[in-house]
Structure formats: structure tokens, C-alpha cells
PDB file of C-alpha atoms and ligand atoms in Angstrom:
ATOM      1  CA  MET A  80     -67.815 -57.694 -74.886  1.00  0.00           C
ATOM      2  CA  ARG A  81     -69.161 -54.245 -76.116  1.00  0.00           C
ATOM      3  CA  THR A  82     -70.423 -55.084 -79.613  1.00  0.00           C
ATOM      4  CA  ALA A  83     -70.629 -51.951 -81.838  1.00  0.00           C
ATOM      5  CA  PRO A  84     -68.125 -48.844 -82.027  1.00  0.00           C
ATOM      6  CA  SER A  85     -70.361 -46.501 -80.795  1.00  0.00           C
ATOM      7  CA  PRO A  86     -70.074 -42.540 -81.531  1.00  0.00           C
ATOM      8  CA  ILE A  87     -71.351 -40.373 -78.635  1.00  0.00           C
ATOM      9  CA  PRO A  88     -74.666 -39.197 -79.395  1.00  0.00           C
ATOM     10  CA  PRO A  89     -75.262 -35.526 -79.364  1.00  0.00           C
ATOM     11  CA  ILE A  90     -77.571 -35.917 -76.526  1.00  0.00           C
ATOM     12  CA  ALA A  91     -74.596 -37.209 -74.410  1.00  0.00           C
ATOM     13  CA  TRP A  92     -72.423 -34.565 -75.275  1.00  0.00           C
ATOM     14  CA  ALA A  93     -75.458 -32.487 -74.125  1.00  0.00           C
ATOM     15  CA  GLY A  94     -75.279 -33.897 -70.513  1.00  0.00           C
ATOM     16  CA  LEU A  95     -71.434 -33.928 -70.236  1.00  0.00           C
ATOM     17  CA  PHE A  96     -71.614 -30.321 -71.123  1.00  0.00           C
ATOM     18  CA  LEU A  97     -74.344 -30.035 -68.494  1.00  0.00           C
ATOM     19  CA  GLY A  98     -72.510 -31.390 -65.722  1.00  0.00           C
ATOM     20  CA  ALA A  99     -69.516 -29.632 -66.551  1.00  0.00           C
ATOM     21  CA  GLY A 100     -71.710 -26.823 -66.163  1.00  0.00           C
ATOM     22  CA  ILE A 101     -73.113 -27.484 -63.023  1.00  0.00           C
ATOM     23  CA  VAL A 102     -69.519 -28.436 -61.840  1.00  0.00           C
ATOM     24  CA  SER A 103     -68.518 -25.245 -62.706  1.00  0.00           C
ATOM     25  CA  GLY A 104     -70.783 -23.566 -61.301  1.00  0.00           C
ATOM     26  CA  LEU A 105     -70.654 -25.112 -57.889  1.00  0.00           C
ATOM     27  CA  VAL A 106     -66.604 -24.012 -58.316  1.00  0.00           C
ATOM     28  CA  GLY A 107     -67.827 -20.763 -59.072  1.00  0.00           C
ATOM     29  CA  LEU A 108     -70.364 -20.444 -56.332  1.00  0.00           C
ATOM     30  CA  LEU A 109     -66.967 -20.345 -54.313  1.00  0.00           C
ATOM     31  CA  ALA A 110     -65.739 -17.468 -55.728  1.00  0.00           C
ATOM     32  CA  GLY A 111     -68.827 -15.767 -55.409  1.00  0.00           C
ATOM     33  CA  LEU A 112     -72.388 -15.439 -57.200  1.00  0.00           C
ATOM     34  CA  TRP A 113     -71.508 -13.766 -60.508  1.00  0.00           C
ATOM     35  CA  GLY A 114     -68.766 -16.499 -61.196  1.00  0.00           C
ATOM     36  CA  ALA A 115     -72.114 -19.295 -60.758  1.00  0.00           C
ATOM     37  CA  LEU A 116     -74.080 -17.489 -62.867  1.00  0.00           C
ATOM     38  CA  GLY A 117     -71.628 -16.780 -65.348  1.00  0.00           C
ATOM     39  CA  SER A 118     -70.505 -20.096 -65.685  1.00  0.00           C
ATOM     40  CA  LEU A 119     -74.538 -21.812 -65.490  1.00  0.00           C
ATOM     41  CA  VAL A 120     -75.472 -19.279 -68.847  1.00  0.00           C
ATOM     42  CA  LEU A 121     -72.183 -20.648 -70.695  1.00  0.00           C
ATOM     43  CA  ALA A 122     -73.151 -24.259 -70.187  1.00  0.00           C
ATOM     44  CA  ALA A 123     -76.848 -23.653 -70.546  1.00  0.00           C
ATOM     45  CA  LEU A 124     -76.092 -21.768 -73.693  1.00  0.00           C
ATOM     46  CA  ALA A 125     -73.695 -24.908 -74.703  1.00  0.00           C
ATOM     47  CA  VAL A 126     -76.732 -27.176 -73.990  1.00  0.00           C
ATOM     48  CA  ALA A 127     -79.038 -25.461 -76.243  1.00  0.00           C
ATOM     49  CA  ILE A 128     -76.581 -25.502 -79.233  1.00  0.00           C
ATOM     50  CA  LEU A 129     -76.155 -28.865 -78.883  1.00  0.00           C
ATOM     51  CA  ALA A 130     -79.834 -29.918 -78.322  1.00  0.00           C
ATOM     52  CA  TRP A 131     -80.805 -27.907 -81.718  1.00  0.00           C
ATOM     53  CA  ARG A 132     -78.275 -29.442 -83.726  1.00  0.00           C
ATOM     54  CA  SER A 133     -79.134 -32.806 -82.185  1.00  0.00           C
ATOM     55  CA  ALA A 134     -82.901 -31.970 -83.128  1.00  0.00           C
ATOM     56  CA  ALA A 135     -82.121 -30.832 -86.869  1.00  0.00           C
ATOM     57  CA  HIS A 136     -80.157 -33.714 -87.560  1.00  0.00           C
ATOM     58  CA  TRP A 137     -83.028 -36.199 -86.505  1.00  0.00           C
ATOM     59  CA  ARG A 138     -85.556 -34.041 -88.564  1.00  0.00           C
ATOM     60  CA  ALA A 139     -83.334 -33.959 -91.529  1.00  0.00           C
ATOM     61  CA  ARG A 140     -83.100 -37.835 -91.411  1.00  0.00           C
ATOM     62  CA  ARG A 141     -86.510 -38.223 -90.866  1.00  0.00           C
ATOM     63  CA  THR A 142     -87.185 -36.187 -94.028  1.00  0.00           C
ATOM     64  CA  ILE A 143     -84.522 -38.107 -95.987  1.00  0.00           C
ATOM     65  CA  LEU A 144     -86.703 -41.331 -94.725  1.00  0.00           C
ATOM     66  CA  ALA A 145     -90.218 -39.693 -95.494  1.00  0.00           C
ATOM     67  CA  THR A 146     -90.619 -41.108 -98.919  1.00  0.00           C
ATOM     68  CA  PRO A 147     -90.433 -44.788-100.249  1.00  0.00           C
ATOM     69  CA  PHE A 148     -86.919 -46.516-100.751  1.00  0.00           C
ATOM     70  CA  PRO A 149     -86.261 -45.677-104.626  1.00  0.00           C
ATOM     71  CA  GLU A 150     -87.223 -48.789-106.532  1.00  0.00           C
ATOM     72  CA  ALA A 151     -84.161 -47.907-109.086  1.00  0.00           C
ATOM     73  CA  TRP A 152     -82.001 -48.582-105.781  1.00  0.00           C
ATOM     74  CA  ARG A 153     -83.847 -51.685-104.904  1.00  0.00           C
ATOM     75  CA  ALA A 154     -83.419 -53.306-108.370  1.00  0.00           C
ATOM     76  CA  VAL A 155     -79.537 -52.238-108.255  1.00  0.00           C
ATOM     77  CA  LEU A 156     -78.800 -54.321-104.590  1.00  0.00           C
ATOM     78  CA  ARG A 157     -81.371 -57.010-105.878  1.00  0.00           C
ATOM     79  CA  GLU A 158     -79.236 -57.328-108.457  1.00  0.00           C
ATOM     80  CA  TRP A 159     -75.894 -56.658-106.975  1.00  0.00           C
ATOM     81  CA  CYS A 160     -75.937 -57.398-103.457  1.00  0.00           C
ATOM     82  CA  ASP A 161     -75.553 -60.844-102.101  1.00  0.00           C
ATOM     83  CA  HIS A 162     -75.749 -59.466 -98.629  1.00  0.00           C
ATOM     84  CA  TYR A 163     -78.848 -57.910 -98.726  1.00  0.00           C
ATOM     85  CA  ASN A 164     -80.460 -60.743-100.633  1.00  0.00           C
ATOM     86  CA  ARG A 165     -79.450 -63.089 -97.784  1.00  0.00           C
ATOM     87  CA  LEU A 166     -81.108 -60.529 -94.892  1.00  0.00           C
ATOM     88  CA  PRO A 167     -84.210 -61.754 -93.272  1.00  0.00           C
ATOM     89  CA  GLU A 168     -87.321 -58.901 -94.324  1.00  0.00           C
ATOM     90  CA  ALA A 169     -86.722 -57.196 -91.332  1.00  0.00           C
ATOM     91  CA  LEU A 170     -83.154 -56.630 -91.967  1.00  0.00           C
ATOM     92  CA  ARG A 171     -83.609 -55.824 -95.549  1.00  0.00           C
ATOM     93  CA  VAL A 172     -85.974 -52.886 -94.602  1.00  0.00           C
ATOM     94  CA  ARG A 173     -83.176 -51.590 -91.988  1.00  0.00           C
ATOM     95  CA  PHE A 174     -80.506 -51.968 -94.902  1.00  0.00           C
ATOM     96  CA  GLU A 175     -82.696 -49.594 -97.407  1.00  0.00           C
ATOM     97  CA  LYS A 176     -83.111 -47.538 -94.305  1.00  0.00           C
ATOM     98  CA  ASP A 177     -79.354 -47.164 -93.262  1.00  0.00           C
ATOM     99  CA  LEU A 178     -78.308 -46.913 -97.297  1.00  0.00           C
ATOM    100  CA  ARG A 179     -80.391 -43.831 -97.466  1.00  0.00           C
ATOM    101  CA  ILE A 180     -78.884 -42.211 -94.646  1.00  0.00           C
ATOM    102  CA  PHE A 181     -75.539 -43.099 -95.922  1.00  0.00           C
ATOM    103  CA  LEU A 182     -75.988 -41.568 -99.430  1.00  0.00           C
ATOM    104  CA  ALA A 183     -77.818 -38.329 -97.676  1.00  0.00           C
ATOM    105  CA  GLU A 184     -74.839 -37.898 -95.738  1.00  0.00           C
ATOM    106  CA  LYS A 185     -71.854 -39.084 -97.118  1.00  0.00           C
ATOM    107  CA  LEU A 186     -69.728 -37.416-100.010  1.00  0.00           C
ATOM    108  CA  ILE A 187     -68.973 -39.916-102.717  1.00  0.00           C
ATOM    109  CA  SER A 188     -66.478 -37.988-105.459  1.00  0.00           C
ATOM    110  CA  GLY A 189     -65.769 -39.200-108.389  1.00  0.00           C
ATOM    111  CA  VAL A 190     -61.838 -38.829-110.305  1.00  0.00           C
ATOM    112  CA  GLY A 191     -62.405 -39.499-113.686  1.00  0.00           C
ATOM    113  CA  VAL A 192     -65.520 -41.235-113.025  1.00  0.00           C
ATOM    114  CA  GLU A 193     -69.171 -40.329-113.310  1.00  0.00           C
ATOM    115  CA  VAL A 194     -70.758 -41.138-109.861  1.00  0.00           C
ATOM    116  CA  VAL A 195     -74.210 -42.436-110.875  1.00  0.00           C
ATOM    117  CA  ASP A 196     -76.877 -43.347-108.887  1.00  0.00           C
ATOM    118  CA  GLU A 197     -75.752 -47.166-109.362  1.00  0.00           C
ATOM    119  CA  LEU A 198     -72.306 -46.927-108.585  1.00  0.00           C
ATOM    120  CA  ARG A 199     -73.319 -44.725-105.310  1.00  0.00           C
ATOM    121  CA  VAL A 200     -75.619 -47.450-104.243  1.00  0.00           C
ATOM    122  CA  LEU A 201     -72.592 -49.979-104.005  1.00  0.00           C
ATOM    123  CA  VAL A 202     -70.408 -47.825-102.094  1.00  0.00           C
ATOM    124  CA  ALA A 203     -73.116 -47.099 -99.651  1.00  0.00           C
ATOM    125  CA  ALA A 204     -74.007 -51.140 -99.704  1.00  0.00           C
ATOM    126  CA  SER A 205     -70.256 -51.776 -98.797  1.00  0.00           C
ATOM    127  CA  ALA A 206     -70.471 -49.702 -95.360  1.00  0.00           C
ATOM    128  CA  VAL A 207     -73.955 -50.844 -94.706  1.00  0.00           C
ATOM    129  CA  THR A 208     -73.183 -54.442 -95.109  1.00  0.00           C
ATOM    130  CA  LEU A 209     -70.500 -53.755 -91.939  1.00  0.00           C
ATOM    131  CA  SER A 210     -72.739 -51.404 -89.678  1.00  0.00           C
ATOM    132  CA  LEU A 211     -76.308 -53.130 -90.484  1.00  0.00           C
ATOM    133  CA  GLY A 212     -76.459 -54.330 -87.048  1.00  0.00           C
ATOM    134  CA  TRP A 213     -75.549 -51.277 -85.363  1.00  0.00           C
ATOM    135  CA  PRO A 214     -78.852 -48.791 -84.869  1.00  0.00           C
ATOM    136  CA  GLU A 215     -78.120 -45.653 -85.702  1.00  0.00           C
ATOM    137  CA  TYR A 216     -74.314 -45.999 -86.556  1.00  0.00           C
ATOM    138  CA  ASP A 217     -73.119 -43.239 -88.784  1.00  0.00           C
ATOM    139  CA  TRP A 218     -69.627 -43.533 -89.706  1.00  0.00           C
ATOM    140  CA  GLU A 219     -68.577 -40.637 -88.064  1.00  0.00           C
ATOM    141  CA  GLN A 220     -64.706 -41.326 -89.106  1.00  0.00           C
ATOM    142  CA  LEU A 221     -66.097 -41.080 -92.885  1.00  0.00           C
ATOM    143  CA  ASN A 222     -65.168 -37.980 -94.338  1.00  0.00           C
ATOM    144  CA  GLU A 223     -65.423 -38.650 -98.321  1.00  0.00           C
ATOM    145  CA  VAL A 224     -65.127 -41.713-100.468  1.00  0.00           C
ATOM    146  CA  LEU A 225     -63.585 -41.227-103.561  1.00  0.00           C
ATOM    147  CA  LEU A 226     -64.011 -43.209-106.910  1.00  0.00           C
ATOM    148  CA  TYR A 227     -61.184 -44.168-109.242  1.00  0.00           C
ATOM    149  CA  PRO A 228     -61.401 -45.197-112.826  1.00  0.00           C
ATOM    150  CA  ASP A 229     -58.997 -48.220-112.165  1.00  0.00           C
ATOM    151  CA  ASP A 230     -56.498 -49.638-109.716  1.00  0.00           C
ATOM    152  CA  PHE A 231     -53.614 -47.245-109.065  1.00  0.00           C
ATOM    153  CA  ASP A 232     -49.976 -47.176-107.241  1.00  0.00           C
ATOM    154  CA  ARG A 233     -48.532 -45.367-104.731  1.00  0.00           C
ATOM    155  CA  ASP A 234     -48.171 -42.386-106.446  1.00  0.00           C
ATOM    156  CA  TYR A 235     -52.054 -42.492-107.678  1.00  0.00           C
ATOM    157  CA  GLU A 236     -51.078 -43.084-111.224  1.00  0.00           C
ATOM    158  CA  PHE A 237     -54.194 -45.032-112.798  1.00  0.00           C
ATOM    159  CA  GLY A 238     -53.525 -48.350-114.888  1.00  0.00           C
ATOM    160  CA  ALA A 239     -51.332 -50.115-112.206  1.00  0.00           C
ATOM    161  CA  ASP A 240     -52.341 -53.158-110.337  1.00  0.00           C
ATOM    162  CA  ASP A 241     -50.752 -51.835-107.079  1.00  0.00           C
ATOM    163  CA  LEU A 242     -53.966 -50.607-105.308  1.00  0.00           C
ATOM    164  CA  SER A 243     -57.267 -51.202-105.472  1.00  0.00           C
ATOM    165  CA  GLY A 244     -58.838 -49.276-102.784  1.00  0.00           C
ATOM    166  CA  GLN A 245     -56.864 -47.218 -99.873  1.00  0.00           C
ATOM    167  CA  ALA A 246     -58.352 -46.144 -96.269  1.00  0.00           C
ATOM    168  CA  HIS A 247     -56.753 -43.052 -94.744  1.00  0.00           C
ATOM    169  CA  PRO A 248     -56.700 -42.439 -90.954  1.00  0.00           C
ATOM    170  CA  TRP A 249     -58.155 -39.028 -91.974  1.00  0.00           C
ATOM    171  CA  GLY A 250     -61.056 -40.664 -93.175  1.00  0.00           C
ATOM    172  CA  THR A 251     -61.117 -40.743 -96.817  1.00  0.00           C
ATOM    173  CA  VAL A 252     -61.554 -43.916 -98.496  1.00  0.00           C
ATOM    174  CA  ILE A 253     -60.539 -44.560-102.020  1.00  0.00           C
ATOM    175  CA  LEU A 254     -62.118 -47.476-104.140  1.00  0.00           C
ATOM    176  CA  SER A 255     -61.092 -48.574-107.567  1.00  0.00           C
ATOM    177  CA  VAL A 256     -64.858 -48.749-109.791  1.00  0.00           C
ATOM    178  CA  PRO A 257     -63.629 -51.939-111.522  1.00  0.00           C
ATOM    179  CA  ALA A 258     -62.448 -53.519-108.231  1.00  0.00           C
ATOM    180  CA  LEU A 259     -65.540 -52.680-106.611  1.00  0.00           C
ATOM    181  CA  CYS A 260     -68.099 -53.968-109.455  1.00  0.00           C
ATOM    182  CA  GLN A 261     -65.732 -57.166-109.078  1.00  0.00           C
ATOM    183  CA  SER A 262     -66.572 -57.500-105.278  1.00  0.00           C
ATOM    184  CA  PHE A 263     -69.912 -57.412-106.302  1.00  0.00           C
ATOM    185  CA  ARG A 264     -70.314 -59.439-108.898  1.00  0.00           C
ATOM    186  CA  ASP A 265     -68.377 -62.530-107.141  1.00  0.00           C
ATOM    187  CA  PRO A 266     -69.922 -62.714-103.814  1.00  0.00           C
ATOM    188  CA  ASP A 267     -68.209 -65.604-102.484  1.00  0.00           C
ATOM    189  CA  ASP A 268     -64.707 -65.684-103.421  1.00  0.00           C
ATOM    190  CA  ALA A 269     -63.977 -64.039-100.096  1.00  0.00           C
ATOM    191  CA  TYR A 270     -62.578 -60.429-101.565  1.00  0.00           C
ATOM    192  CA  HIS A 271     -64.455 -57.465-101.093  1.00  0.00           C
ATOM    193  CA  VAL A 272     -62.633 -53.849-101.963  1.00  0.00           C
ATOM    194  CA  GLY A 273     -65.419 -52.088-100.462  1.00  0.00           C
ATOM    195  CA  PHE A 274     -65.727 -54.346 -97.271  1.00  0.00           C
ATOM    196  CA  HIS A 275     -62.365 -54.477 -96.653  1.00  0.00           C
ATOM    197  CA  GLU A 276     -61.498 -50.674 -96.648  1.00  0.00           C
ATOM    198  CA  PHE A 277     -64.788 -49.796 -94.794  1.00  0.00           C
ATOM    199  CA  ALA A 278     -63.527 -52.476 -91.998  1.00  0.00           C
ATOM    200  CA  HIS A 279     -60.112 -50.067 -91.525  1.00  0.00           C
ATOM    201  CA  LEU A 280     -62.429 -47.458 -90.576  1.00  0.00           C
ATOM    202  CA  LEU A 281     -63.851 -49.560 -87.842  1.00  0.00           C
ATOM    203  CA  ASP A 282     -60.127 -50.035 -85.829  1.00  0.00           C
ATOM    204  CA  LEU A 283     -59.612 -45.878 -86.284  1.00  0.00           C
ATOM    205  CA  GLU A 284     -58.237 -45.245 -83.050  1.00  0.00           C
ATOM    206  CA  GLN A 285     -57.684 -41.367 -82.851  1.00  0.00           C
ATOM    207  CA  THR A 286     -55.690 -41.133 -86.069  1.00  0.00           C
ATOM    208  CA  ARG A 287     -54.029 -44.802 -86.509  1.00  0.00           C
ATOM    209  CA  PHE A 288     -55.132 -47.929 -87.357  1.00  0.00           C
ATOM    210  CA  ASP A 289     -54.349 -50.705 -84.814  1.00  0.00           C
ATOM    211  CA  GLY A 290     -55.950 -53.692 -85.834  1.00  0.00           C
ATOM    212  CA  ILE A 291     -58.149 -54.917 -83.403  1.00  0.00           C
ATOM    213  CA  PRO A 292     -61.873 -53.149 -83.778  1.00  0.00           C
ATOM    214  CA  ARG A 293     -63.274 -50.424 -82.301  1.00  0.00           C
ATOM    215  CA  GLY A 294     -65.489 -51.375 -79.498  1.00  0.00           C
ATOM    216  CA  PHE A 295     -63.983 -54.227 -78.200  1.00  0.00           C
ATOM    217  CA  ASP A 296     -63.081 -54.325 -74.404  1.00  0.00           C
ATOM    218  CA  ASP A 297     -60.124 -55.511 -72.795  1.00  0.00           C
ATOM    219  CA  ALA A 298     -61.205 -59.487 -72.798  1.00  0.00           C
ATOM    220  CA  ALA A 299     -62.266 -59.479 -76.508  1.00  0.00           C
ATOM    221  CA  ALA A 300     -59.629 -57.703 -77.788  1.00  0.00           C
ATOM    222  CA  ARG A 301     -56.999 -60.042 -76.198  1.00  0.00           C
ATOM    223  CA  ARG A 302     -59.264 -63.127 -77.770  1.00  0.00           C
ATOM    224  CA  TRP A 303     -59.135 -61.331 -81.168  1.00  0.00           C
ATOM    225  CA  VAL A 304     -55.159 -61.274 -80.479  1.00  0.00           C
ATOM    226  CA  GLU A 305     -55.301 -65.064 -79.856  1.00  0.00           C
ATOM    227  CA  VAL A 306     -57.357 -66.152 -82.635  1.00  0.00           C
ATOM    228  CA  ARG A 307     -55.552 -64.121 -84.990  1.00  0.00           C
ATOM    229  CA  GLU A 308     -52.063 -65.488 -83.729  1.00  0.00           C
ATOM    230  CA  ARG A 309     -53.431 -69.363 -84.243  1.00  0.00           C
ATOM    231  CA  GLU A 310     -54.864 -68.035 -87.978  1.00  0.00           C
ATOM    232  CA  ILE A 311     -51.740 -66.628 -89.220  1.00  0.00           C
ATOM    233  CA  PRO A 312     -49.875 -69.662 -89.871  1.00  0.00           C
ATOM    234  CA  GLN A 313     -52.414 -71.557 -92.050  1.00  0.00           C
ATOM    235  CA  MET A 314     -52.870 -68.491 -93.741  1.00  0.00           C
ATOM    236  CA  LEU A 315     -49.122 -68.393 -94.353  1.00  0.00           C
ATOM    237  CA  ARG A 316     -49.221 -71.927 -95.492  1.00  0.00           C
ATOM    238  CA  GLY A 317     -52.363 -70.999 -97.953  1.00  0.00           C
ATOM    239  CA  GLU A 318     -54.069 -73.497 -96.023  1.00  0.00           C
ATOM    240  CA  SER A 319     -56.954 -70.641 -94.901  1.00  0.00           C
ATOM    241  CA  LEU A 320     -59.857 -69.453 -96.612  1.00  0.00           C
ATOM    242  CA  LEU A 321     -58.490 -66.370 -95.090  1.00  0.00           C
ATOM    243  CA  ASP A 322     -56.068 -64.506 -97.880  1.00  0.00           C
ATOM    244  CA  GLU A 323     -52.501 -64.591 -96.746  1.00  0.00           C
ATOM    245  CA  TYR A 324     -52.334 -60.510 -97.845  1.00  0.00           C
ATOM    246  CA  GLY A 325     -53.682 -60.605 -93.948  1.00  0.00           C
ATOM    247  CA  ALA A 326     -50.955 -62.864 -92.442  1.00  0.00           C
ATOM    248  CA  HIS A 327     -48.485 -60.077 -92.468  1.00  0.00           C
ATOM    249  CA  ASP A 328     -49.914 -56.866 -90.502  1.00  0.00           C
ATOM    250  CA  PRO A 329     -52.682 -57.010 -87.874  1.00  0.00           C
ATOM    251  CA  VAL A 330     -54.781 -54.114 -89.670  1.00  0.00           C
ATOM    252  CA  GLU A 331     -54.882 -56.211 -93.239  1.00  0.00           C
ATOM    253  CA  PHE A 332     -55.841 -59.298 -90.953  1.00  0.00           C
ATOM    254  CA  LEU A 333     -58.969 -57.409 -89.587  1.00  0.00           C
ATOM    255  CA  GLY A 334     -59.860 -56.396 -93.264  1.00  0.00           C
ATOM    256  CA  VAL A 335     -59.312 -59.826 -94.766  1.00  0.00           C
ATOM    257  CA  ALA A 336     -60.738 -61.722 -92.153  1.00  0.00           C
ATOM    258  CA  VAL A 337     -64.139 -59.137 -92.653  1.00  0.00           C
ATOM    259  CA  GLU A 338     -64.052 -60.286 -96.348  1.00  0.00           C
ATOM    260  CA  ALA A 339     -64.365 -63.798 -95.586  1.00  0.00           C
ATOM    261  CA  PHE A 340     -66.966 -63.473 -92.886  1.00  0.00           C
ATOM    262  CA  PHE A 341     -69.720 -61.744 -95.293  1.00  0.00           C
ATOM    263  CA  GLU A 342     -68.601 -63.542 -98.697  1.00  0.00           C
ATOM    264  CA  THR A 343     -67.309 -67.202 -97.467  1.00  0.00           C
ATOM    265  CA  ALA A 344     -69.741 -67.451 -94.022  1.00  0.00           C
ATOM    266  CA  LEU A 345     -70.555 -70.950 -94.078  1.00  0.00           C
ATOM    267  CA  ALA A 346     -66.939 -72.050 -94.632  1.00  0.00           C
ATOM    268  CA  MET A 347     -65.787 -69.164 -91.943  1.00  0.00           C
ATOM    269  CA  ARG A 348     -68.424 -70.621 -89.543  1.00  0.00           C
ATOM    270  CA  ARG A 349     -67.331 -74.320 -90.093  1.00  0.00           C
ATOM    271  CA  ASN A 350     -63.476 -73.952 -90.243  1.00  0.00           C
ATOM    272  CA  HIS A 351     -62.631 -70.893 -88.642  1.00  0.00           C
ATOM    273  CA  GLY A 352     -65.337 -71.212 -86.281  1.00  0.00           C
ATOM    274  CA  GLU A 353     -63.834 -68.686 -83.087  1.00  0.00           C
ATOM    275  CA  LEU A 354     -63.063 -66.244 -85.492  1.00  0.00           C
ATOM    276  CA  TYR A 355     -66.456 -66.494 -87.131  1.00  0.00           C
ATOM    277  CA  GLU A 356     -68.129 -66.201 -83.536  1.00  0.00           C
ATOM    278  CA  LEU A 357     -66.033 -63.269 -82.636  1.00  0.00           C
ATOM    279  CA  LEU A 358     -67.072 -61.410 -85.932  1.00  0.00           C
ATOM    280  CA  ALA A 359     -70.707 -62.081 -85.609  1.00  0.00           C
ATOM    281  CA  LYS A 360     -71.082 -60.783 -81.967  1.00  0.00           C
ATOM    282  CA  TYR A 361     -69.002 -57.919 -83.180  1.00  0.00           C
ATOM    283  CA  PHE A 362     -71.302 -57.120 -86.094  1.00  0.00           C
ATOM    284  CA  GLN A 363     -74.298 -58.305 -84.715  1.00  0.00           C
ATOM    285  CA  GLN A 364     -74.732 -59.997 -87.608  1.00  0.00           C
ATOM    286  CA  ASP A 365     -75.010 -64.086 -88.614  1.00  0.00           C
ATOM    287  CA  PRO A 366     -74.436 -64.483 -92.298  1.00  0.00           C
ATOM    288  CA  ALA A 367     -73.947 -68.105 -92.225  1.00  0.00           C
ATOM    289  CA  ALA A 368     -77.348 -68.440 -90.450  1.00  0.00           C
ATOM    290  CA  TRP A 369     -79.002 -66.765 -92.782  1.00  0.00           C
ATOM    291  CA  ASP A 370     -77.669 -68.621 -95.929  1.00  0.00           C
ATOM    292  CA  ASP A 371     -78.799 -71.690 -93.937  1.00  0.00           C
ATOM    293  CA  ALA A 372     -81.987 -70.627 -94.125  1.00  0.00           C
ATOM    294  CA  ARG A 373     -82.000 -69.929 -98.071  1.00  0.00           C
ATOM    295  CA  GLY A 374     -80.674 -73.283 -98.386  1.00  0.00           C
ATOM    296  CA  LEU A 375     -77.583 -72.914 -99.380  1.00  0.00           C
ATOM    297  CA  THR A 376     -74.631 -75.359 -98.165  1.00  0.00           C
ATOM    298  CA  LEU A 377     -71.286 -75.906 -98.903  1.00  0.00           C
ATOM    299  CA  GLU A 378     -71.485 -79.192-100.904  1.00  0.00           C
ATOM    300  CA  ARG A 379     -74.064 -77.045-103.033  1.00  0.00           C
ATOM    301  CA  PRO A 380     -73.677 -73.397-103.492  1.00  0.00           C
ATOM    302  CA  SER A 381     -76.448 -72.152-105.248  1.00  0.00           C
ATOM    303  CA  ARG A 382     -76.678 -68.377-104.903  1.00  0.00           C
ATOM    304  CA  PRO A 383     -77.885 -66.710-108.106  1.00  0.00           C
ATOM    305  CA  ARG A 384     -75.375 -64.815-109.913  1.00  0.00           C
ATOM    306  CA  PRO A 385     -75.854 -61.169-110.747  1.00  0.00           C
ATOM    307  CA  PRO A 386     -74.878 -60.437-114.236  1.00  0.00           C
ATOM    308  CA  ARG A 387     -71.730 -59.270-115.189  1.00  0.00           C
ATOM    309  CA  PRO A 388     -70.634 -55.801-115.172  1.00  0.00           C
ATOM    310  CA  LYS A 389     -69.607 -54.105-118.261  1.00  0.00           C
ATOM    311  CA  GLY A 390     -65.823 -53.424-118.501  1.00  0.00           C
ATOM    312  CA  ARG A 391     -62.914 -55.240-117.505  1.00  0.00           C
ATOM    313  CA  THR A 392     -63.333 -58.920-117.167  1.00  0.00           C
ATOM    314  CA  GLY A 393     -61.456 -61.816-116.203  1.00  0.00           C
ATOM    315  CA  ARG A 394     -58.410 -59.992-114.061  1.00  0.00           C
ATOM    316  CA  SER A 395     -56.711 -61.585-111.505  1.00  0.00           C
ATOM    317  CA  ARG A 396     -57.706 -61.187-107.959  1.00  0.00           C
ATOM    318  CA  PRO A 397     -57.277 -57.463-107.052  1.00  0.00           C
ATOM    319  CA  ARG A 398     -55.009 -56.720-103.854  1.00  0.00           C
ATOM    320  CA  SER A 399     -56.651 -53.574-101.575  1.00  0.00           C
ATOM    321  CA  ARG A 400     -53.694 -52.064 -99.485  1.00  0.00           C
ATOM    322  CA  LEU A 401     -53.432 -49.656 -96.531  1.00  0.00           C
ATOM    323  CA  SER A 402     -51.308 -46.634 -97.519  1.00  0.00           C
ATOM    324  CA  ALA A 403     -48.087 -46.930 -95.585  1.00  0.00           C
TER     325      ALA A 403
HETATM  326 ZN1  LIG B 767     -55.637 -52.988 -96.212  1.00  0.00          ZN
END
């Protein structure tokens, strides 16, 4: 099984262009010396531009990481982000690095919301939780995150509790701020609007979602479908850790499974072992093992709870849906 959706790095694009240039040069050779030279010059130009862009990209990242990780951001992660707190030290360092790169490279905008640093960190932590096991993964399919002040309906009117998040095939993710805070506040209820919406972007093929994580090879995709078909009847009977919301649509199954994998890792490993194993290989992460290491058990859940955020409390479990 391929383990990660891997965008083609710029250097690979450069190699492709170089190869294309050589081929076109050979073809041009058949048409004459000037044809071959023209093709090679064009190919060399393309390679130079790509190499320059690639170097600029890595220089920018080095600059981003040149200063110490902001202590205020670390405090937010410690207070709010259970996944960060469960990680071994080396992965926690990588989490911080990935989070900084995400925040430097991705656009997060508020719609009637002031996008304070704490919110930016929670958005980035949602995405980085999923991509932590994939070095250099850069969420290329994400164009913008929009933060809404409340849940919303299908006409994007605030106040309805119809939607708490949305992922669009063109790369826009919408998150309701109260739902995002609720997601981090309760780290083991298998609900997390951030994980859910970013998980949708992981099965984005061209401009559509298909419910199978990008990067699965044929065998893994077949196994994913078999496991899904076995899980769905339990979900419909309400006998699953996975929210029944994911039983009606393969795309939503993936989102719901990812939420449960990160939020209820020990129970997922025990009750949905095959699904847990598939997701652990896919994400290259083993959250249940990390929960073991910090002494958590299913019988004695003892993870520290973060402080309750200001604002709405006691709201019912919000739903997160994909736009039609
Ligand atoms: Zn969804």
C-alpha cells in the first residue's frame, strides 16, 4: 500500500520536463539541427524556471523555521490539542514544524470572525494532525480556510445548526468557530469538525470526492471498501463507535472514520481493528500506541481536559456535512 497522498515535488516536475525536452530534441533532430536546438533550449528554460521556484520555496521554508517556535502557540497546543500532547517528543517537534509551515503558506480568513492566533493554531493543528506522518506534505489541494462565527445552512446563513463545516472540491474549507472549539474541547467523543473537513480533502481526485483515501493502491482501496461495507450495518444499528452519519455516503464514511481514529484510538483499535490498521498505515501514525504509552486505558480514561472555551456551551453534537 502506498502510504501517503504524495504531490509531485517540483524537482520531479523538472525531471519530467528535462525528459520531455530530450525526447523532443531527438524528435527535432529528425527534423533538423535547428529544430533540435530549439526544443532543447525550451526544455532547459523550463527546467531553470522550475529549479529556481523550487529553491525559492525551500529557502522560504528555511526562513520560516529559522526562529524558535512561538511559546504562545505552544501554550495553545498544550491546552487544547490532545493529539499534540499524546505524541512522542520527536513527533511533537515535527508537529510544530509542520504547523508553522501550514500557517505561513495557507490562507485563513474570517467571515465575521476575527482570526486571532489561537484560532489559526487550531485550524493548522486540525490539518497537521492528519498529515503528521507524511514528511513535506503541503496540502496543495487546499486553497483557503474560511472561519464562520456560527453554524450555517445551505444558503450560508448563520445561526442554523445544519452545517458546522464544509469542504469544497475546489479547495475551500469552511469551519464554524464554535464547532471547531467544541471539537478540541472534547478530545474523545469521535467528533472533530476540523479532522472531518480536512479528511475530505484527502480523497479529492481531480475535482470530486470518492470516499477512498488518495494514495491507496488498488489492493488497499479494495480492502477499504470491504471493511466499509462490513462497518456500515453496525453503524446503522447504532452499535458502532463510528457516527451513523457516515453510513449513508462513502465520502462521509471516510470523514467519520478519521474523526474516530484520532479521537477514540484505543476503542477503535479494539472494536474496529481492521479499520484502525488501515488508517494507521495510511496516516503512518499509531495514536492508540501513544495512548498506551501515556497510561490511558479504555477502562480508565484519564486524559486531561482542556479548559472550556468562552461562548456557547452544552450544544448538541454538531453535524458536519459535505456540500451537495
Ligand atoms: Zn463530511
